[in-house]
PDB file of C-alpha atoms in Angstrom:
ATOM      1  CA  MET A 640      63.348 -25.831  83.075  1.00 48.00           C
ATOM      2  CA  ILE A 641      61.598 -28.041  85.686  1.00 60.00           C
ATOM      3  CA  ASN A 642      61.211 -26.375  89.106  1.00 65.00           C
ATOM      4  CA  GLN A 643      62.337 -28.496  91.737  1.00 64.00           C
ATOM      5  CA  ALA A 644      61.488 -25.935  94.507  1.00 70.00           C
ATOM      6  CA  HIS A 645      57.908 -26.923  94.371  1.00 88.00           C
ATOM      7  CA  ARG A 646      57.885 -30.859  94.814  1.00 94.00           C
ATOM      8  CA  ILE A 647      55.611 -30.797  97.442  1.00 97.00           C
ATOM      9  CA  SER A 648      52.103 -28.470  97.576  1.00 98.00           C
ATOM     10  CA  VAL A 649      49.164 -28.172  99.733  1.00 98.00           C
ATOM     11  CA  ALA A 650      46.027 -28.282  97.067  1.00 98.00           C
ATOM     12  CA  PRO A 651      43.416 -25.411  96.629  1.00 97.00           C
ATOM     13  CA  MET A 652      40.449 -26.621  98.441  1.00 96.00           C
ATOM     14  CA  MET A 653      37.143 -24.661  98.625  1.00 93.00           C
ATOM     15  CA  ASP A 654      36.235 -23.558 101.856  1.00 94.00           C
ATOM     16  CA  TRP A 655      39.093 -24.985 103.363  1.00 97.00           C
ATOM     17  CA  THR A 656      42.617 -23.237 102.336  1.00 98.00           C
ATOM     18  CA  ASP A 657      41.737 -19.461 103.288  1.00 98.00           C
ATOM     19  CA  ARG A 658      44.228 -17.035 104.554  1.00 98.00           C
ATOM     20  CA  HIS A 659      43.807 -18.466 108.052  1.00 98.00           C
ATOM     21  CA  CYS A 660      44.507 -21.884 106.954  1.00 98.00           C
ATOM     22  CA  ARG A 661      47.452 -21.087 104.908  1.00 98.00           C
ATOM     23  CA  PHE A 662      49.206 -18.963 107.730  1.00 98.00           C
ATOM     24  CA  PHE A 663      48.689 -22.318 109.995  1.00 98.00           C
ATOM     25  CA  HIS A 664      50.028 -24.550 107.607  1.00 98.00           C
ATOM     26  CA  ARG A 665      53.034 -22.169 106.780  1.00 98.00           C
ATOM     27  CA  GLN A 666      54.027 -22.746 110.591  1.00 98.00           C
ATOM     28  CA  LEU A 667      54.237 -26.360 109.917  1.00 97.00           C
ATOM     29  CA  THR A 668      56.498 -26.245 106.721  1.00 97.00           C
ATOM     30  CA  ARG A 669      58.719 -23.303 105.355  1.00 96.00           C
ATOM     31  CA  GLU A 670      58.989 -24.943 102.005  1.00 96.00           C
ATOM     32  CA  ALA A 671      55.619 -26.390 100.428  1.00 97.00           C
ATOM     33  CA  LEU A 672      53.876 -24.415  97.915  1.00 98.00           C
ATOM     34  CA  LEU A 673      50.556 -23.215  99.436  1.00 98.00           C
ATOM     35  CA  TYR A 674      47.382 -22.589  97.072  1.00 98.00           C
ATOM     36  CA  THR A 675      44.314 -20.441  97.824  1.00 98.00           C
ATOM     37  CA  GLU A 676      40.868 -21.273  97.391  1.00 97.00           C
ATOM     38  CA  MET A 677      39.693 -20.885  93.886  1.00 96.00           C
ATOM     39  CA  VAL A 678      38.621 -17.117  93.203  1.00 97.00           C
ATOM     40  CA  VAL A 679      36.677 -16.710  90.313  1.00 96.00           C
ATOM     41  CA  ALA A 680      38.194 -13.896  87.829  1.00 97.00           C
ATOM     42  CA  ASP A 681      34.903 -11.663  87.917  1.00 96.00           C
ATOM     43  CA  ALA A 682      35.375 -11.443  91.583  1.00 97.00           C
ATOM     44  CA  VAL A 683      38.790 -10.544  91.314  1.00 98.00           C
ATOM     45  CA  ILE A 684      38.189  -7.862  89.264  1.00 98.00           C
ATOM     46  CA  HIS A 685      34.685  -6.497  90.599  1.00 97.00           C
ATOM     47  CA  GLY A 686      35.126  -7.609  94.176  1.00 95.00           C
ATOM     48  CA  ALA A 687      36.531  -6.576  97.469  1.00 95.00           C
ATOM     49  CA  ARG A 688      40.049  -7.322  96.632  1.00 96.00           C
ATOM     50  CA  GLU A 689      41.591  -7.211 100.218  1.00 95.00           C
ATOM     51  CA  ARG A 690      38.999  -9.627 101.507  1.00 95.00           C
ATOM     52  CA  LEU A 691      39.445 -12.137  98.524  1.00 97.00           C
ATOM     53  CA  LEU A 692      43.069 -11.771  97.940  1.00 98.00           C
ATOM     54  CA  GLY A 693      44.920 -10.532 100.909  1.00 96.00           C
ATOM     55  CA  PHE A 694      47.455 -12.720 102.744  1.00 97.00           C
ATOM     56  CA  ASP A 695      50.217 -12.615 105.351  1.00 96.00           C
ATOM     57  CA  ASP A 696      53.854 -12.296 104.246  1.00 97.00           C
ATOM     58  CA  SER A 697      54.745 -15.456 105.904  1.00 97.00           C
ATOM     59  CA  GLU A 698      52.844 -17.492 103.564  1.00 98.00           C
ATOM     60  CA  HIS A 699      55.166 -17.131 100.771  1.00 98.00           C
ATOM     61  CA  PRO A 700      55.446 -19.298  98.512  1.00 97.00           C
ATOM     62  CA  VAL A 701      51.954 -18.868  97.720  1.00 98.00           C
ATOM     63  CA  ALA A 702      49.806 -19.327  94.589  1.00 98.00           C
ATOM     64  CA  LEU A 703      46.301 -17.623  93.623  1.00 98.00           C
ATOM     65  CA  GLN A 704      43.988 -20.052  91.825  1.00 98.00           C
ATOM     66  CA  LEU A 705      41.768 -18.568  89.561  1.00 98.00           C
ATOM     67  CA  GLY A 706      38.579 -19.731  87.991  1.00 96.00           C
ATOM     68  CA  GLY A 707      37.004 -18.523  84.810  1.00 96.00           C
ATOM     69  CA  ALA A 708      37.061 -19.038  80.947  1.00 95.00           C
ATOM     70  CA  ASP A 709      37.313 -15.503  79.484  1.00 96.00           C
ATOM     71  CA  PRO A 710      41.004 -15.082  78.583  1.00 98.00           C
ATOM     72  CA  GLY A 711      40.761 -11.381  78.837  1.00 98.00           C
ATOM     73  CA  LYS A 712      39.214 -11.472  82.301  1.00 98.00           C
ATOM     74  CA  LEU A 713      41.619 -14.174  83.342  1.00 98.00           C
ATOM     75  CA  ALA A 714      44.523 -11.814  82.190  1.00 98.00           C
ATOM     76  CA  GLU A 715      43.511  -9.007  84.271  1.00 98.00           C
ATOM     77  CA  ALA A 716      43.074 -10.927  87.312  1.00 98.00           C
ATOM     78  CA  ALA A 717      46.407 -12.680  86.902  1.00 98.00           C
ATOM     79  CA  ARG A 718      47.768  -8.831  87.001  1.00 98.00           C
ATOM     80  CA  ILE A 719      45.660  -8.080  90.032  1.00 98.00           C
ATOM     81  CA  GLY A 720      46.948 -11.323  91.888  1.00 98.00           C
ATOM     82  CA  GLU A 721      50.570 -10.692  90.828  1.00 98.00           C
ATOM     83  CA  ALA A 722      50.329  -6.975  92.284  1.00 98.00           C
ATOM     84  CA  PHE A 723      49.113  -8.474  95.133  1.00 98.00           C
ATOM     85  CA  GLY A 724      52.352 -10.505  95.584  1.00 98.00           C
ATOM     86  CA  TYR A 725      51.278 -13.927  94.740  1.00 98.00           C
ATOM     87  CA  ASP A 726      54.182 -16.079  93.755  1.00 98.00           C
ATOM     88  CA  GLU A 727      52.052 -17.895  90.851  1.00 98.00           C
ATOM     89  CA  ILE A 728      48.741 -17.873  89.121  1.00 98.00           C
ATOM     90  CA  ASN A 729      47.066 -21.282  88.681  1.00 98.00           C
ATOM     91  CA  LEU A 730      43.914 -21.761  86.363  1.00 98.00           C
ATOM     92  CA  ASN A 731      41.236 -24.153  87.597  1.00 97.00           C
ATOM     93  CA  VAL A 732      40.359 -26.835  85.012  1.00 97.00           C
ATOM     94  CA  GLY A 733      39.314 -29.526  87.410  1.00 92.00           C
ATOM     95  CA  CYS A 734      36.406 -28.288  89.874  1.00 88.00           C
ATOM     96  CA  PRO A 735      33.190 -30.055  89.108  1.00 84.00           C
ATOM     97  CA  SER A 736      30.746 -27.962  91.292  1.00 80.00           C
ATOM     98  CA  ASP A 737      27.332 -26.570  90.514  1.00 70.00           C
ATOM     99  CA  ARG A 738      29.015 -23.289  90.593  1.00 66.00           C
ATOM    100  CA  VAL A 739      31.720 -23.796  87.875  1.00 64.00           C
ATOM    101  CA  GLN A 740      29.327 -25.841  85.652  1.00 65.00           C
ATOM    102  CA  SER A 741      26.720 -22.833  85.555  1.00 62.00           C
ATOM    103  CA  GLY A 742      29.488 -20.554  84.460  1.00 65.00           C
ATOM    104  CA  THR A 743      31.224 -23.162  81.859  1.00 77.00           C
ATOM    105  CA  PHE A 744      34.555 -23.075  83.768  1.00 85.00           C
ATOM    106  CA  GLY A 745      36.484 -25.600  86.123  1.00 89.00           C
ATOM    107  CA  ALA A 746      36.292 -29.144  84.823  1.00 89.00           C
ATOM    108  CA  CYS A 747      34.143 -28.153  82.013  1.00 92.00           C
ATOM    109  CA  LEU A 748      37.196 -26.864  80.484  1.00 95.00           C
ATOM    110  CA  MET A 749      38.544 -30.240  79.835  1.00 96.00           C
ATOM    111  CA  LYS A 750      36.308 -30.374  76.862  1.00 95.00           C
ATOM    112  CA  ALA A 751      37.591 -26.881  75.668  1.00 96.00           C
ATOM    113  CA  PRO A 752      41.413 -27.262  75.647  1.00 97.00           C
ATOM    114  CA  VAL A 753      41.644 -24.862  72.596  1.00 98.00           C
ATOM    115  CA  LEU A 754      40.224 -22.477  74.965  1.00 97.00           C
ATOM    116  CA  VAL A 755      42.421 -23.275  78.052  1.00 98.00           C
ATOM    117  CA  ALA A 756      45.279 -22.653  75.893  1.00 98.00           C
ATOM    118  CA  ASP A 757      44.270 -19.220  74.900  1.00 98.00           C
ATOM    119  CA  CYS A 758      43.296 -18.307  78.692  1.00 98.00           C
ATOM    120  CA  VAL A 759      46.934 -19.641  79.489  1.00 98.00           C
ATOM    121  CA  ALA A 760      48.683 -17.417  76.943  1.00 98.00           C
ATOM    122  CA  ALA A 761      46.361 -14.392  77.820  1.00 98.00           C
ATOM    123  CA  MET A 762      47.924 -14.698  81.538  1.00 98.00           C
ATOM    124  CA  LYS A 763      51.444 -15.378  80.514  1.00 98.00           C
ATOM    125  CA  ALA A 764      51.546 -12.240  78.224  1.00 98.00           C
ATOM    126  CA  ALA A 765      49.836 -10.280  81.382  1.00 98.00           C
ATOM    127  CA  VAL A 766      52.329 -11.374  84.149  1.00 98.00           C
ATOM    128  CA  LYS A 767      56.146 -12.068  84.977  1.00 98.00           C
ATOM    129  CA  ILE A 768      55.473 -14.753  87.656  1.00 98.00           C
ATOM    130  CA  PRO A 769      54.660 -18.349  86.580  1.00 97.00           C
ATOM    131  CA  VAL A 770      51.353 -19.552  85.337  1.00 98.00           C
ATOM    132  CA  THR A 771      50.197 -23.200  85.907  1.00 98.00           C
ATOM    133  CA  VAL A 772      47.191 -24.994  85.353  1.00 98.00           C
ATOM    134  CA  LYS A 773      45.404 -27.925  87.582  1.00 98.00           C
ATOM    135  CA  CYS A 774      43.053 -30.201  85.534  1.00 98.00           C
ATOM    136  CA  ARG A 775      41.702 -33.864  85.771  1.00 97.00           C
ATOM    137  CA  ILE A 776      42.479 -36.718  83.903  1.00 98.00           C
ATOM    138  CA  GLY A 777      39.332 -35.922  81.878  1.00 96.00           C
ATOM    139  CA  VAL A 778      35.360 -35.612  82.303  1.00 94.00           C
ATOM    140  CA  ASP A 779      32.224 -37.642  81.546  1.00 92.00           C
ATOM    141  CA  GLU A 780      32.772 -40.208  78.967  1.00 93.00           C
ATOM    142  CA  GLN A 781      35.938 -38.661  77.584  1.00 95.00           C
ATOM    143  CA  ASP A 782      38.894 -41.197  76.979  1.00 97.00           C
ATOM    144  CA  PRO A 783      41.462 -39.844  79.553  1.00 97.00           C
ATOM    145  CA  GLU A 784      44.226 -40.885  76.925  1.00 98.00           C
ATOM    146  CA  PRO A 785      43.625 -38.290  74.235  1.00 98.00           C
ATOM    147  CA  ALA A 786      41.772 -35.975  76.731  1.00 98.00           C
ATOM    148  CA  LEU A 787      44.721 -35.372  79.004  1.00 98.00           C
ATOM    149  CA  ASP A 788      47.279 -35.298  76.016  1.00 98.00           C
ATOM    150  CA  SER A 789      45.285 -32.544  74.417  1.00 98.00           C
ATOM    151  CA  LEU A 790      44.968 -30.421  77.237  1.00 98.00           C
ATOM    152  CA  ALA A 791      48.644 -30.705  78.203  1.00 98.00           C
ATOM    153  CA  ASP A 792      50.186 -30.153  74.622  1.00 98.00           C
ATOM    154  CA  GLY A 793      47.871 -27.057  74.500  1.00 98.00           C
ATOM    155  CA  VAL A 794      48.691 -25.644  77.615  1.00 98.00           C
ATOM    156  CA  PHE A 795      52.376 -26.072  77.439  1.00 98.00           C
ATOM    157  CA  ALA A 796      52.573 -24.605  73.983  1.00 98.00           C
ATOM    158  CA  ALA A 797      50.819 -21.652  75.419  1.00 98.00           C
ATOM    159  CA  GLY A 798      53.748 -21.124  77.723  1.00 98.00           C
ATOM    160  CA  ALA A 799      52.229 -23.047  81.010  1.00 98.00           C
ATOM    161  CA  ASP A 800      55.041 -23.244  83.661  1.00 97.00           C
ATOM    162  CA  ALA A 801      53.531 -26.432  85.204  1.00 97.00           C
ATOM    163  CA  LEU A 802      50.379 -28.951  85.098  1.00 98.00           C
ATOM    164  CA  TRP A 803      49.198 -30.445  88.070  1.00 98.00           C
ATOM    165  CA  VAL A 804      46.740 -33.453  87.366  1.00 98.00           C
ATOM    166  CA  HIS A 805      44.302 -34.690  89.753  1.00 97.00           C
ATOM    167  CA  ALA A 806      44.492 -38.346  88.952  1.00 98.00           C
ATOM    168  CA  ARG A 807      40.749 -39.027  88.524  1.00 96.00           C
ATOM    169  CA  LYS A 808      37.794 -38.225  85.909  1.00 95.00           C
ATOM    170  CA  ALA A 809      35.270 -35.701  87.054  1.00 91.00           C
ATOM    171  CA  TRP A 810      31.652 -36.566  86.514  1.00 90.00           C
ATOM    172  CA  LEU A 811      29.597 -33.302  85.868  1.00 85.00           C
ATOM    173  CA  GLU A 812      26.386 -35.244  85.589  1.00 81.00           C
ATOM    174  CA  GLY A 813      25.218 -37.954  88.355  1.00 79.00           C
ATOM    175  CA  LEU A 814      27.840 -37.074  90.786  1.00 81.00           C
ATOM    176  CA  SER A 815      28.066 -34.375  93.412  1.00 81.00           C
ATOM    177  CA  PRO A 816      31.293 -32.292  94.194  1.00 78.00           C
ATOM    178  CA  LYS A 817      31.945 -34.574  97.090  1.00 81.00           C
ATOM    179  CA  GLU A 818      31.604 -37.664  95.197  1.00 84.00           C
ATOM    180  CA  ASN A 819      33.776 -36.416  92.621  1.00 79.00           C
ATOM    181  CA  ARG A 820      36.433 -36.528  95.123  1.00 81.00           C
ATOM    182  CA  ASP A 821      36.093 -40.289  95.892  1.00 80.00           C
ATOM    183  CA  ILE A 822      34.061 -42.117  93.532  1.00 82.00           C
ATOM    184  CA  PRO A 823      35.967 -42.096  90.107  1.00 89.00           C
ATOM    185  CA  PRO A 824      38.719 -44.429  90.373  1.00 93.00           C
ATOM    186  CA  LEU A 825      42.429 -42.889  90.745  1.00 97.00           C
ATOM    187  CA  ASP A 826      44.580 -44.015  87.660  1.00 98.00           C
ATOM    188  CA  TYR A 827      47.938 -42.701  88.646  1.00 98.00           C
ATOM    189  CA  GLY A 828      49.430 -44.425  85.853  1.00 98.00           C
ATOM    190  CA  ARG A 829      47.584 -42.143  83.343  1.00 98.00           C
ATOM    191  CA  VAL A 830      49.522 -39.333  84.881  1.00 98.00           C
ATOM    192  CA  TYR A 831      52.889 -41.223  85.042  1.00 98.00           C
ATOM    193  CA  ARG A 832      52.330 -41.650  81.228  1.00 98.00           C
ATOM    194  CA  LEU A 833      51.927 -37.963  80.513  1.00 98.00           C
ATOM    195  CA  LYS A 834      55.138 -37.403  82.389  1.00 98.00           C
ATOM    196  CA  ALA A 835      56.907 -40.051  80.253  1.00 98.00           C
ATOM    197  CA  ARG A 836      55.931 -38.071  77.290  1.00 98.00           C
ATOM    198  CA  LYS A 837      56.537 -34.765  78.634  1.00 97.00           C
ATOM    199  CA  LYS A 838      59.965 -35.241  80.082  1.00 97.00           C
ATOM    200  CA  ASN A 839      60.822 -31.640  80.114  1.00 96.00           C
ATOM    201  CA  LYS A 840      57.929 -30.331  81.558  1.00 97.00           C
ATOM    202  CA  PHE A 841      56.596 -30.020  85.064  1.00 98.00           C
ATOM    203  CA  ILE A 842      54.177 -32.515  85.893  1.00 98.00           C
ATOM    204  CA  GLY A 843      52.602 -32.911  89.263  1.00 98.00           C
ATOM    205  CA  ILE A 844      50.171 -35.315  90.759  1.00 98.00           C
ATOM    206  CA  ASN A 845      47.000 -35.011  92.951  1.00 98.00           C
ATOM    207  CA  GLY A 846      44.385 -37.164  94.416  1.00 97.00           C
ATOM    208  CA  GLY A 847      44.185 -39.695  97.417  1.00 96.00           C
ATOM    209  CA  ILE A 848      47.763 -39.113  98.662  1.00 98.00           C
ATOM    210  CA  GLN A 849      47.411 -39.952 102.274  1.00 96.00           C
ATOM    211  CA  SER A 850      51.199 -39.534 103.369  1.00 97.00           C
ATOM    212  CA  LEU A 851      54.696 -38.213 102.755  1.00 97.00           C
ATOM    213  CA  ALA A 852      55.758 -41.723 102.053  1.00 97.00           C
ATOM    214  CA  GLU A 853      52.995 -42.128  99.105  1.00 98.00           C
ATOM    215  CA  ALA A 854      54.299 -38.676  98.107  1.00 98.00           C
ATOM    216  CA  LEU A 855      57.887 -39.852  98.059  1.00 97.00           C
ATOM    217  CA  THR A 856      56.871 -42.660  95.796  1.00 98.00           C
ATOM    218  CA  HIS A 857      54.970 -40.461  93.270  1.00 98.00           C
ATOM    219  CA  LEU A 858      57.997 -38.517  92.959  1.00 98.00           C
ATOM    220  CA  ASP A 859      59.874 -41.440  91.385  1.00 97.00           C
ATOM    221  CA  HIS A 860      57.342 -41.036  88.353  1.00 98.00           C
ATOM    222  CA  VAL A 861      56.586 -37.303  88.366  1.00 98.00           C
ATOM    223  CA  ASP A 862      58.204 -33.819  89.638  1.00 97.00           C
ATOM    224  CA  GLY A 863      55.586 -32.628  92.101  1.00 98.00           C
ATOM    225  CA  ALA A 864      52.950 -34.279  94.617  1.00 98.00           C
ATOM    226  CA  MET A 865      50.163 -32.169  96.030  1.00 98.00           C
ATOM    227  CA  LEU A 866      48.550 -33.184  99.134  1.00 98.00           C
ATOM    228  CA  GLY A 867      44.761 -32.430  99.434  1.00 97.00           C
ATOM    229  CA  ARG A 868      42.507 -33.673 102.296  1.00 96.00           C
ATOM    230  CA  ALA A 869      45.166 -35.598 104.129  1.00 97.00           C
ATOM    231  CA  ALA A 870      46.951 -31.963 104.628  1.00 98.00           C
ATOM    232  CA  TYR A 871      44.064 -30.380 105.833  1.00 97.00           C
ATOM    233  CA  HIS A 872      42.576 -33.266 108.232  1.00 96.00           C
ATOM    234  CA  THR A 873      45.801 -34.262 109.556  1.00 96.00           C
ATOM    235  CA  PRO A 874      47.808 -31.244 109.130  1.00 97.00           C
ATOM    236  CA  GLY A 875      50.648 -32.595 111.431  1.00 95.00           C
ATOM    237  CA  ILE A 876      51.935 -34.531 108.564  1.00 96.00           C
ATOM    238  CA  LEU A 877      53.421 -31.200 107.212  1.00 97.00           C
ATOM    239  CA  THR A 878      55.695 -30.955 110.005  1.00 96.00           C
ATOM    240  CA  GLY A 879      57.978 -33.470 108.112  1.00 95.00           C
ATOM    241  CA  ILE A 880      58.038 -32.044 104.679  1.00 96.00           C
ATOM    242  CA  ASP A 881      61.054 -29.927 104.971  1.00 96.00           C
ATOM    243  CA  ALA A 882      63.455 -32.481 106.085  1.00 94.00           C
ATOM    244  CA  ALA A 883      61.972 -35.304 103.895  1.00 94.00           C
ATOM    245  CA  PHE A 884      61.864 -33.250 100.500  1.00 95.00           C
ATOM    246  CA  TYR A 885      64.043 -30.161 100.949  1.00 93.00           C
ATOM    247  CA  GLY A 886      66.907 -31.487 102.909  1.00 88.00           C
ATOM    248  CA  SER A 887      66.159 -29.400 106.231  1.00 85.00           C
ATOM    249  CA  THR A 888      67.583 -30.915 109.031  1.00 81.00           C
ATOM    250  CA  ALA A 889      65.257 -33.123 110.883  1.00 73.00           C
ATOM    251  CA  GLU A 890      64.964 -31.514 114.195  1.00 81.00           C
ATOM    252  CA  PRO A 891      61.781 -31.902 116.822  1.00 84.00           C
ATOM    253  CA  PHE A 892      59.264 -29.639 115.732  1.00 90.00           C
ATOM    254  CA  ASP A 893      58.837 -26.592 118.026  1.00 92.00           C
ATOM    255  CA  PHE A 894      55.424 -26.656 119.255  1.00 92.00           C
ATOM    256  CA  ALA A 895      55.949 -23.568 121.865  1.00 92.00           C
ATOM    257  CA  ALA A 896      56.819 -21.541 118.768  1.00 96.00           C
ATOM    258  CA  LEU A 897      53.566 -22.845 116.770  1.00 96.00           C
ATOM    259  CA  ILE A 898      51.495 -21.989 120.198  1.00 96.00           C
ATOM    260  CA  ASP A 899      52.920 -18.223 120.087  1.00 97.00           C
ATOM    261  CA  ALA A 900      52.602 -18.057 116.508  1.00 98.00           C
ATOM    262  CA  MET A 901      49.141 -18.718 116.348  1.00 98.00           C
ATOM    263  CA  ALA A 902      48.051 -17.038 119.578  1.00 98.00           C
ATOM    264  CA  ASP A 903      49.496 -13.977 118.300  1.00 98.00           C
ATOM    265  CA  TYR A 904      47.840 -14.400 114.829  1.00 98.00           C
ATOM    266  CA  ALA A 905      44.361 -15.118 116.094  1.00 98.00           C
ATOM    267  CA  ALA A 906      44.838 -11.896 118.273  1.00 98.00           C
ATOM    268  CA  ARG A 907      45.472  -9.868 115.354  1.00 97.00           C
ATOM    269  CA  HIS A 908      42.640 -11.277 113.646  1.00 97.00           C
ATOM    270  CA  ILE A 909      40.188 -10.770 116.440  1.00 97.00           C
ATOM    271  CA  GLU A 910      41.315  -6.992 116.860  1.00 97.00           C
ATOM    272  CA  GLN A 911      40.377  -6.600 113.219  1.00 95.00           C
ATOM    273  CA  GLY A 912      36.870  -7.741 113.792  1.00 96.00           C
ATOM    274  CA  GLY A 913      37.251 -11.249 113.201  1.00 97.00           C
ATOM    275  CA  ARG A 914      36.553 -14.587 115.461  1.00 97.00           C
ATOM    276  CA  LEU A 915      38.775 -16.891 116.938  1.00 98.00           C
ATOM    277  CA  GLY A 916      36.770 -19.864 115.367  1.00 97.00           C
ATOM    278  CA  HIS A 917      37.607 -18.386 111.796  1.00 98.00           C
ATOM    279  CA  VAL A 918      41.363 -19.410 112.570  1.00 98.00           C
ATOM    280  CA  THR A 919      41.017 -22.512 114.890  1.00 98.00           C
ATOM    281  CA  ARG A 920      38.489 -24.434 112.679  1.00 98.00           C
ATOM    282  CA  HIS A 921      41.599 -25.566 110.435  1.00 98.00           C
ATOM    283  CA  MET A 922      43.720 -26.687 113.537  1.00 98.00           C
ATOM    284  CA  VAL A 923      41.323 -29.437 114.940  1.00 97.00           C
ATOM    285  CA  GLY A 924      43.110 -32.155 113.477  1.00 96.00           C
ATOM    286  CA  LEU A 925      46.545 -31.313 114.483  1.00 95.00           C
ATOM    287  CA  PHE A 926      47.230 -33.884 117.152  1.00 93.00           C
ATOM    288  CA  HIS A 927      45.296 -36.637 115.932  1.00 85.00           C
ATOM    289  CA  GLY A 928      46.301 -39.684 117.933  1.00 84.00           C
ATOM    290  CA  LEU A 929      48.063 -38.082 120.856  1.00 89.00           C
ATOM    291  CA  PRO A 930      47.065 -38.224 124.524  1.00 93.00           C
ATOM    292  CA  GLY A 931      45.360 -34.907 124.955  1.00 94.00           C
ATOM    293  CA  ALA A 932      43.937 -34.778 121.502  1.00 94.00           C
ATOM    294  CA  ARG A 933      40.217 -35.568 122.150  1.00 95.00           C
ATOM    295  CA  ARG A 934      39.984 -32.452 124.650  1.00 96.00           C
ATOM    296  CA  TYR A 935      42.044 -30.406 122.404  1.00 97.00           C
ATOM    297  CA  ARG A 936      39.349 -30.954 119.842  1.00 96.00           C
ATOM    298  CA  GLN A 937      36.558 -30.249 122.164  1.00 96.00           C
ATOM    299  CA  ILE A 938      38.083 -26.961 123.009  1.00 97.00           C
ATOM    300  CA  LEU A 939      38.741 -25.733 119.644  1.00 96.00           C
ATOM    301  CA  SER A 940      35.141 -27.152 118.262  1.00 96.00           C
ATOM    302  CA  ILE A 941      33.045 -25.740 121.125  1.00 96.00           C
ATOM    303  CA  GLU A 942      35.068 -22.958 123.452  1.00 97.00           C
ATOM    304  CA  ALA A 943      36.871 -21.342 120.405  1.00 96.00           C
ATOM    305  CA  THR A 944      33.593 -20.843 118.457  1.00 95.00           C
ATOM    306  CA  LYS A 945      31.870 -18.941 121.376  1.00 96.00           C
ATOM    307  CA  GLN A 946      31.079 -15.289 120.871  1.00 94.00           C
ATOM    308  CA  GLY A 947      34.050 -13.491 122.407  1.00 95.00           C
ATOM    309  CA  ALA A 948      36.669 -16.233 122.618  1.00 97.00           C
ATOM    310  CA  GLY A 949      40.173 -14.910 122.391  1.00 97.00           C
ATOM    311  CA  PRO A 950      43.794 -16.545 122.223  1.00 97.00           C
ATOM    312  CA  GLN A 951      43.790 -17.863 125.922  1.00 97.00           C
ATOM    313  CA  VAL A 952      41.215 -20.343 124.507  1.00 97.00           C
ATOM    314  CA  LEU A 953      43.699 -21.520 121.940  1.00 97.00           C
ATOM    315  CA  LYS A 954      46.568 -21.724 124.586  1.00 97.00           C
ATOM    316  CA  ALA A 955      44.301 -23.946 126.782  1.00 97.00           C
ATOM    317  CA  ALA A 956      43.603 -26.280 124.029  1.00 97.00           C
ATOM    318  CA  PHE A 957      47.325 -26.768 123.608  1.00 96.00           C
ATOM    319  CA  ALA A 958      47.972 -27.138 127.190  1.00 96.00           C
ATOM    320  CA  GLU A 959      45.942 -30.293 126.955  1.00 96.00           C
ATOM    321  CA  VAL A 960      48.225 -31.821 124.612  1.00 94.00           C
ATOM    322  CA  ASP A 961      51.240 -34.385 125.638  1.00 89.00           C
ATOM    323  CA  PHE A 962      53.552 -32.875 123.312  1.00 79.00           C
ATOM    324  CA  GLY A 963      56.429 -35.504 124.595  1.00 72.00           C
ATOM    325  CA  ARG A 964      54.544 -38.042 122.595  1.00 58.00           C
ATOM    326  CA  THR A 965      54.647 -35.909 119.234  1.00 51.00           C
ATOM    327  CA  ALA A 966      57.937 -37.080 117.900  1.00 40.00           C
ATOM    328  CA  GLU A 967      56.790 -40.640 118.704  1.00 38.00           C
ATOM    329  CA  ALA A 968      53.870 -40.260 116.486  1.00 41.00           C
ATOM    330  CA  ALA A 969      55.335 -38.566 113.663  1.00 36.00           C
TER     331      ALA A 969
END
């Protein structure tokens, strides 16, 4: 059965979607599915688990994305993630970074669909929560038609609950990870064709989606749309998700509640030995285009990063913004 509850999600993004980012995003949308950064299975098994996997209860629904290529290790890491309370385990088959290439996982696994299916089967046998996969349409010289079909056929036969597809190839040779996010052309049609062939399976799309209007257009063809950099750089767009996609009443967003929630959260983080900048670095783009936004960004970029900065700095930044224009901007 297709899970319509996850029609919109925020993509897993290395160095960005940490626990502080996810807490912030959850204040903007109660319904969208949030993803962690990719965490390597070996790190989950042998590393500092609370630091790597800990999250605030308010983040639900939240999925743990794992990296790896060993079915046994991924199964163990999935069990650990389930015990931590995650709502879903996702396998990364799309990241093209040097790190994953040296470990032969991430996008490298597009060349090994049988192994990917084995990994999914092992994780499915280990946990009761959904197991999903995020992939590319192909890598390097692969033909995206048979490459994506082969990957999809294998993971669904192994029991995968959903497949999210970044609608670009990844080039493991010749392009940097940053270039792989922009240079390979988008091919949304390839993902649409996969959905047409897999009518009873959840197929979600990712890559280059800049607005909720674009996401809504994709949902005419696939089951889910995943926002990446647009959600991070202009997080204000997340405030429209619940009304546009989940039937919530379209009411003015409560920015006063957001200010209080983020200030309280930042205070708790600082009390535990953290710094204000760990939280506020994810919030810089919130008021793009509004009166006072420039000063807001300056405070978060400069004052909030100073040693000893506290929640009052965050409140001072919010005070610079003309909230009367937010509904108009939305």
